[in-house]
Every structure is written in structure tokens, then in C-alpha cells.
Amino acid sequence: MQTLPNLTTVDKTANQGIFDTNIKRRKTRPVKVGNVTIGGNYPVVVQSMINEDTLDIDGSVAAIRRLHEIGCEIVRVTVPSMAHAKVMAEIKKRLIQTYQDVPIVADVHHNGMKIALEVAKHIEKVRINPGLYVFEKPNSNRTEYTNSEFEEIGEKIRETLEPLVVSLRDQGKAMRIGVNHGSLAERMLFTYGDTPEGMVESALEFIRICEALDFRNLVISMKASRVPVMLAAYRLMAKRMDDLGMDYPLHLGVTEAGDGEYGRIKSTAGIATLLSDGIGDTIRVSLTEAPEKEIPVCYSILQALGLRKTMVEYVACPSCGRTLFNLEEVLHQVREATKHLTGLDIAVMGCIVNGLGEMADADYGYVGKTPGYISLYRGREEIKKVPEAQGVEELINLIKADGRWVEP
């Protein structure tokens, strides 16, 4: 006769490590960007980028401040010309005088050595794209790269990158080596194809030049507009760095994710997947919307994964025939009343059937227990039963009584 195994003999700790609910982040070196640190044991850093032309000093200062005030910890600006690079001195000065010193990273692109050297004097971090920093004009007639051609371009890259590396190294500043799937250098495309391998080798070439000059204040990104390519590139980069004894932090993002609901879902699919694997030290959600719209998405991703707690965590059932009040409406009311708080878990449950179990980890519970009345909980303890019309007000009073309320 078939019997069930004796469950009392099962080793309950055997799979504890496999099913650990805490994310174990990949060990990386700390890289300072002004007063913010990326990597190490520091929280995952949130970034965004202003849309303003950097030559518009007033507009740029205002845009940087807006982002920083809502939680953007490092702000990126574009510096396509020498004039843009020089004006960063005034932007930094204005920020310090009128607000505070916000960490800034400057984006440098095509043949940007002189621009990068200038802007490095004024800001904390320079981002370069290996596919564009020494731009190779595509040759439609090319059928191969000879070893000598490959090495010749490699030497040109070393000569062009060295002055910037030395400048950043001596100033104690940082660099992001930002590889984009859509802008790989021609010889990388010829050698490795349009692949994650080509992206990784492109980054490694620049990393080795930096290391040869004793510069390791590096952050690496491997962005792509297709999530599967982005995931493969970052995972391969992390593995190759681990194999080579490199511990540089990674900047995560799905580039050109678009807008609206799908842009948010696409960004979350890529960023959250890697973060859950322990890969990633700073993130940017790239939306075709106002930059301010990116920051809430970043924090929601980090909060959902338990990597940062910057807002209220709401636990709410999906509603069913047992629900004793308009759950969607009440959740909206509770959220509007408490969304300015931080560090709390609040459960809004439509009935008692699943309520106590599903809200077990919540600090406060709002539960439909009998028609027309709401039961309010502190943890698992029922504190009071109140008329439904007074439910939200009494929830606030309970939070106030515990000394956990702050005014909006």
C-alpha cells in the first residue's frame, strides 16, 4: 500500500538557503559620486536625467532641483559641446547657492575627450559610451577587421581615454562605462555580432584601460531596449567580472522603454528581475515622459523587492462576493490619507475570511467584519469596531495614538 512520507522527519532547514526571502546582493566596491555612494552595502541609488538643454542655466538648475526634491539621488545632464561642458560650472554654483550640492553625472558622446576633460572639472561623474567615445565611421564595404586594424583602434582608444581617466582619478571622481546595445562600435559588431557578448567585451576593453591606470571608481551599465537582451548582457557582465575578480557596481536600465503603462511594465520586467537575482546597485527607469514620472516607478520597484522602504506598503485583497464595502474606493481613501507616511504596512481587507491571515505582517488593518462596520487592527490584535463612515478617520487616529503619524 502506498503511504505518505513521515513529514516529521523532513529536514526543515535543508532548503532554507534556496528559498531565502531576502535578496542577497552581489558584492561590489563602493563608488562615491559626490555625497552619494553606489555599491558596497549602500542602498540601491535612484537616478534620472533632465530634458533641458544644459545651456539653459536657469531651466537646468530648476529641473535638477525638482528631481532631487522628489528623491532622485544622482541627476544626469547631457553635454554635447564644449559650451555645454563649461556652463556646468555655473549650474553647480547656482545649485549650491540656491539649494544644495546635488551629485551630477555628465553624458559625453561622439569623440568626446576634450568635452569630457572640461566637464570633469565641474561635476562628480562622467558617463561615456564605448561605442561612441572614439567614434568609428561604419564602412559598408568592410568584410573583416585585420588584427593590426583592431589593435590600431584599440591603441587610439587608450590614448584618448587616458587623459580623462587620469583627471578623474586624481580628482577622486567617478566614471560610468555605459554600453548601449544599439550603439556598439563597428569592430565589436564585426568580431562578436550584435550580441550581449559584444556588449560585455566592449565594456571590458574600457575597464582594462582604467585598471592599467589604477583607476577603479567605475560603474558599468549594459542597457538595451529589449528586455531579454538587457537581462542576458547584465548577467553575462556580472559573471565575467566575477570570473576576472572585478567587483564594479552595475547601473540598471531598459533604455528607450517608451511611455505609459507598458513603459513602466517593460522597465520593471528588466530591472526587478536582475535586482531579485542580487544584480544591480543603481537604477534608472527611462520613460518618454517628464523625468519626475520616473522616480515613483524606481521607488515602487525597490519597495516591492524589499530593497528600500520609502513609502507605505498597502496590502489589499482583489475583492470578491464576500467583500463588505467598496474595496477600491476605500483603498483609495486610505491611500490618499496615509500616502505621505513612510515605513508602514497597512492592510485593507474586504472580509474576515482571508483578512487575518493575509494581513499578518501589516502594522495596521482595516477589515470588513460585519455589514456597515469596520474592524481596525494593530498587527493581529483587533483594537476597535467603528461605523464604516468613520473607518478612515479612526484608522488615522489609531496611527496617531501610536505616535507614528506625521502631518502631510
JSON list of C-alpha atoms in Angstrom, two decimals, residues 74-185:
[
{"chain": "A", "resi": 74, "resn": "ILE", "atom": "CA", "xyz": [22.00, 61.47, -8.83]},
{"chain": "A", "resi": 75, "resn": "VAL", "atom": "CA", "xyz": [20.94, 63.62, -11.81]},
{"chain": "A", "resi": 76, "resn": "ARG", "atom": "CA", "xyz": [22.31, 63.19, -15.33]},
{"chain": "A", "resi": 77, "resn": "VAL", "atom": "CA", "xyz": [22.72, 66.01, -17.85]},
{"chain": "A", "resi": 78, "resn": "THR", "atom": "CA", "xyz": [23.85, 65.99, -21.47]},
{"chain": "A", "resi": 79, "resn": "VAL", "atom": "CA", "xyz": [26.99, 67.83, -22.59]},
{"chain": "A", "resi": 80, "resn": "PRO", "atom": "CA", "xyz": [27.13, 67.60, -26.42]},
{"chain": "A", "resi": 81, "resn": "SER", "atom": "CA", "xyz": [29.54, 70.52, -26.87]},
{"chain": "A", "resi": 82, "resn": "MET", "atom": "CA", "xyz": [32.37, 72.37, -25.14]},
{"chain": "A", "resi": 83, "resn": "ALA", "atom": "CA", "xyz": [29.97, 75.22, -24.38]},
{"chain": "A", "resi": 84, "resn": "HIS", "atom": "CA", "xyz": [27.66, 72.79, -22.57]},
{"chain": "A", "resi": 85, "resn": "ALA", "atom": "CA", "xyz": [30.60, 71.42, -20.59]},
{"chain": "A", "resi": 86, "resn": "LYS", "atom": "CA", "xyz": [31.80, 74.86, -19.48]},
{"chain": "A", "resi": 87, "resn": "VAL", "atom": "CA", "xyz": [28.37, 76.02, -18.37]},
{"chain": "A", "resi": 88, "resn": "MET", "atom": "CA", "xyz": [28.22, 73.18, -15.84]},
{"chain": "A", "resi": 89, "resn": "ALA", "atom": "CA", "xyz": [30.44, 75.26, -13.57]},
{"chain": "A", "resi": 90, "resn": "GLU", "atom": "CA", "xyz": [27.72, 77.90, -13.29]},
{"chain": "A", "resi": 91, "resn": "ILE", "atom": "CA", "xyz": [24.96, 75.29, -12.86]},
{"chain": "A", "resi": 92, "resn": "LYS", "atom": "CA", "xyz": [26.81, 73.73, -9.93]},
{"chain": "A", "resi": 93, "resn": "LYS", "atom": "CA", "xyz": [27.46, 77.15, -8.42]},
{"chain": "A", "resi": 94, "resn": "ARG", "atom": "CA", "xyz": [23.77, 78.14, -8.67]},
{"chain": "A", "resi": 95, "resn": "LEU", "atom": "CA", "xyz": [22.65, 74.84, -7.11]},
{"chain": "A", "resi": 96, "resn": "ILE", "atom": "CA", "xyz": [24.95, 75.33, -4.13]},
{"chain": "A", "resi": 97, "resn": "GLN", "atom": "CA", "xyz": [23.88, 78.96, -3.69]},
{"chain": "A", "resi": 98, "resn": "THR", "atom": "CA", "xyz": [20.13, 78.47, -4.04]},
{"chain": "A", "resi": 99, "resn": "TYR", "atom": "CA", "xyz": [19.54, 74.86, -2.97]},
{"chain": "A", "resi": 100, "resn": "GLN", "atom": "CA", "xyz": [22.28, 72.31, -2.25]},
{"chain": "A", "resi": 101, "resn": "ASP", "atom": "CA", "xyz": [25.13, 70.45, -3.94]},
{"chain": "A", "resi": 102, "resn": "VAL", "atom": "CA", "xyz": [23.38, 67.73, -6.00]},
{"chain": "A", "resi": 103, "resn": "PRO", "atom": "CA", "xyz": [25.57, 64.91, -7.44]},
{"chain": "A", "resi": 104, "resn": "ILE", "atom": "CA", "xyz": [25.63, 65.23, -11.23]},
{"chain": "A", "resi": 105, "resn": "VAL", "atom": "CA", "xyz": [26.78, 62.89, -13.98]},
{"chain": "A", "resi": 106, "resn": "ALA", "atom": "CA", "xyz": [27.54, 64.33, -17.41]},
{"chain": "A", "resi": 107, "resn": "ASP", "atom": "CA", "xyz": [26.78, 62.39, -20.59]},
{"chain": "A", "resi": 108, "resn": "VAL", "atom": "CA", "xyz": [29.59, 62.58, -23.19]},
{"chain": "A", "resi": 109, "resn": "HIS", "atom": "CA", "xyz": [29.21, 61.04, -26.64]},
{"chain": "A", "resi": 110, "resn": "HIS", "atom": "CA", "xyz": [30.86, 61.30, -30.05]},
{"chain": "A", "resi": 111, "resn": "ASN", "atom": "CA", "xyz": [34.63, 61.85, -29.94]},
{"chain": "A", "resi": 112, "resn": "GLY", "atom": "CA", "xyz": [34.20, 63.49, -26.58]},
{"chain": "A", "resi": 113, "resn": "MET", "atom": "CA", "xyz": [37.67, 63.61, -24.99]},
{"chain": "A", "resi": 114, "resn": "LYS", "atom": "CA", "xyz": [38.00, 67.42, -24.86]},
{"chain": "A", "resi": 115, "resn": "ILE", "atom": "CA", "xyz": [34.41, 67.86, -23.69]},
{"chain": "A", "resi": 116, "resn": "ALA", "atom": "CA", "xyz": [34.85, 65.17, -21.04]},
{"chain": "A", "resi": 117, "resn": "LEU", "atom": "CA", "xyz": [38.06, 66.73, -19.73]},
{"chain": "A", "resi": 118, "resn": "GLU", "atom": "CA", "xyz": [36.34, 70.09, -19.35]},
{"chain": "A", "resi": 119, "resn": "VAL", "atom": "CA", "xyz": [33.17, 68.85, -17.69]},
{"chain": "A", "resi": 120, "resn": "ALA", "atom": "CA", "xyz": [35.17, 66.61, -15.32]},
{"chain": "A", "resi": 121, "resn": "LYS", "atom": "CA", "xyz": [36.38, 69.78, -13.63]},
{"chain": "A", "resi": 122, "resn": "HIS", "atom": "CA", "xyz": [32.86, 70.74, -12.57]},
{"chain": "A", "resi": 123, "resn": "ILE", "atom": "CA", "xyz": [30.82, 67.63, -11.78]},
{"chain": "A", "resi": 124, "resn": "GLU", "atom": "CA", "xyz": [31.22, 64.35, -9.87]},
{"chain": "A", "resi": 125, "resn": "LYS", "atom": "CA", "xyz": [30.90, 61.72, -12.58]},
{"chain": "A", "resi": 126, "resn": "VAL", "atom": "CA", "xyz": [31.32, 61.36, -16.34]},
{"chain": "A", "resi": 127, "resn": "ARG", "atom": "CA", "xyz": [29.40, 58.83, -18.41]},
{"chain": "A", "resi": 128, "resn": "ILE", "atom": "CA", "xyz": [30.97, 57.63, -21.65]},
{"chain": "A", "resi": 129, "resn": "ASN", "atom": "CA", "xyz": [29.65, 55.22, -24.26]},
{"chain": "A", "resi": 130, "resn": "PRO", "atom": "CA", "xyz": [32.42, 52.91, -25.54]},
{"chain": "A", "resi": 131, "resn": "GLY", "atom": "CA", "xyz": [30.73, 52.73, -28.94]},
{"chain": "A", "resi": 132, "resn": "LEU", "atom": "CA", "xyz": [30.84, 56.50, -29.39]},
{"chain": "A", "resi": 133, "resn": "TYR", "atom": "CA", "xyz": [33.73, 57.86, -27.31]},
{"chain": "A", "resi": 134, "resn": "VAL", "atom": "CA", "xyz": [36.11, 57.14, -30.18]},
{"chain": "A", "resi": 135, "resn": "PHE", "atom": "CA", "xyz": [33.60, 57.03, -33.00]},
{"chain": "A", "resi": 136, "resn": "GLU", "atom": "CA", "xyz": [34.32, 54.60, -35.84]},
{"chain": "A", "resi": 137, "resn": "LYS", "atom": "CA", "xyz": [32.54, 55.57, -39.05]},
{"chain": "A", "resi": 138, "resn": "PRO", "atom": "CA", "xyz": [30.76, 52.49, -40.40]},
{"chain": "A", "resi": 139, "resn": "ASN", "atom": "CA", "xyz": [32.22, 51.16, -43.64]},
{"chain": "A", "resi": 140, "resn": "SER", "atom": "CA", "xyz": [29.55, 49.38, -45.69]},
{"chain": "A", "resi": 141, "resn": "ASN", "atom": "CA", "xyz": [32.22, 47.74, -47.86]},
{"chain": "A", "resi": 142, "resn": "ARG", "atom": "CA", "xyz": [34.14, 46.20, -44.97]},
{"chain": "A", "resi": 143, "resn": "THR", "atom": "CA", "xyz": [34.26, 42.43, -44.83]},
{"chain": "A", "resi": 144, "resn": "GLU", "atom": "CA", "xyz": [36.67, 41.96, -41.92]},
{"chain": "A", "resi": 145, "resn": "TYR", "atom": "CA", "xyz": [38.95, 43.62, -39.39]},
{"chain": "A", "resi": 146, "resn": "THR", "atom": "CA", "xyz": [42.59, 42.63, -39.51]},
{"chain": "A", "resi": 147, "resn": "ASN", "atom": "CA", "xyz": [44.45, 42.17, -36.23]},
{"chain": "A", "resi": 148, "resn": "SER", "atom": "CA", "xyz": [46.52, 45.27, -36.94]},
{"chain": "A", "resi": 149, "resn": "GLU", "atom": "CA", "xyz": [43.40, 47.36, -37.60]},
{"chain": "A", "resi": 150, "resn": "PHE", "atom": "CA", "xyz": [41.78, 46.09, -34.41]},
{"chain": "A", "resi": 151, "resn": "GLU", "atom": "CA", "xyz": [44.88, 46.88, -32.37]},
{"chain": "A", "resi": 152, "resn": "GLU", "atom": "CA", "xyz": [45.34, 50.27, -34.01]},
{"chain": "A", "resi": 153, "resn": "ILE", "atom": "CA", "xyz": [41.85, 51.37, -32.97]},
{"chain": "A", "resi": 154, "resn": "GLY", "atom": "CA", "xyz": [42.40, 49.90, -29.51]},
{"chain": "A", "resi": 155, "resn": "GLU", "atom": "CA", "xyz": [45.55, 52.00, -29.13]},
{"chain": "A", "resi": 156, "resn": "LYS", "atom": "CA", "xyz": [43.67, 55.10, -30.26]},
{"chain": "A", "resi": 157, "resn": "ILE", "atom": "CA", "xyz": [41.05, 54.42, -27.60]},
{"chain": "A", "resi": 158, "resn": "ARG", "atom": "CA", "xyz": [43.76, 54.09, -24.93]},
{"chain": "A", "resi": 159, "resn": "GLU", "atom": "CA", "xyz": [45.36, 57.38, -25.97]},
{"chain": "A", "resi": 160, "resn": "THR", "atom": "CA", "xyz": [42.00, 59.17, -25.99]},
{"chain": "A", "resi": 161, "resn": "LEU", "atom": "CA", "xyz": [40.70, 57.69, -22.73]},
{"chain": "A", "resi": 162, "resn": "GLU", "atom": "CA", "xyz": [43.88, 58.06, -20.66]},
{"chain": "A", "resi": 163, "resn": "PRO", "atom": "CA", "xyz": [43.69, 61.85, -20.07]},
{"chain": "A", "resi": 164, "resn": "LEU", "atom": "CA", "xyz": [40.10, 61.55, -18.80]},
{"chain": "A", "resi": 165, "resn": "VAL", "atom": "CA", "xyz": [40.93, 58.59, -16.58]},
{"chain": "A", "resi": 166, "resn": "VAL", "atom": "CA", "xyz": [43.91, 60.40, -15.05]},
{"chain": "A", "resi": 167, "resn": "SER", "atom": "CA", "xyz": [41.83, 63.53, -14.46]},
{"chain": "A", "resi": 168, "resn": "LEU", "atom": "CA", "xyz": [39.01, 61.64, -12.73]},
{"chain": "A", "resi": 169, "resn": "ARG", "atom": "CA", "xyz": [41.45, 59.50, -10.77]},
{"chain": "A", "resi": 170, "resn": "ASP", "atom": "CA", "xyz": [43.40, 62.49, -9.47]},
{"chain": "A", "resi": 171, "resn": "GLN", "atom": "CA", "xyz": [40.21, 64.37, -8.54]},
{"chain": "A", "resi": 172, "resn": "GLY", "atom": "CA", "xyz": [38.65, 61.35, -6.80]},
{"chain": "A", "resi": 173, "resn": "LYS", "atom": "CA", "xyz": [35.71, 61.38, -9.17]},
{"chain": "A", "resi": 174, "resn": "ALA", "atom": "CA", "xyz": [33.82, 58.58, -10.93]},
{"chain": "A", "resi": 175, "resn": "MET", "atom": "CA", "xyz": [33.11, 57.25, -14.42]},
{"chain": "A", "resi": 176, "resn": "ARG", "atom": "CA", "xyz": [30.23, 55.23, -15.82]},
{"chain": "A", "resi": 177, "resn": "ILE", "atom": "CA", "xyz": [31.14, 52.99, -18.72]},
{"chain": "A", "resi": 178, "resn": "GLY", "atom": "CA", "xyz": [27.72, 52.92, -20.34]},
{"chain": "A", "resi": 179, "resn": "VAL", "atom": "CA", "xyz": [27.39, 50.35, -23.12]},
{"chain": "A", "resi": 180, "resn": "ASN", "atom": "CA", "xyz": [24.25, 50.50, -25.27]},
{"chain": "A", "resi": 181, "resn": "HIS", "atom": "CA", "xyz": [23.14, 47.57, -27.39]},
{"chain": "A", "resi": 182, "resn": "GLY", "atom": "CA", "xyz": [22.12, 49.93, -30.19]},
{"chain": "A", "resi": 183, "resn": "SER", "atom": "CA", "xyz": [25.47, 51.72, -30.45]},
{"chain": "A", "resi": 184, "resn": "LEU", "atom": "CA", "xyz": [28.19, 49.09, -30.38]},
{"chain": "A", "resi": 185, "resn": "ALA", "atom": "CA", "xyz": [31.41, 50.05, -32.13]}
]
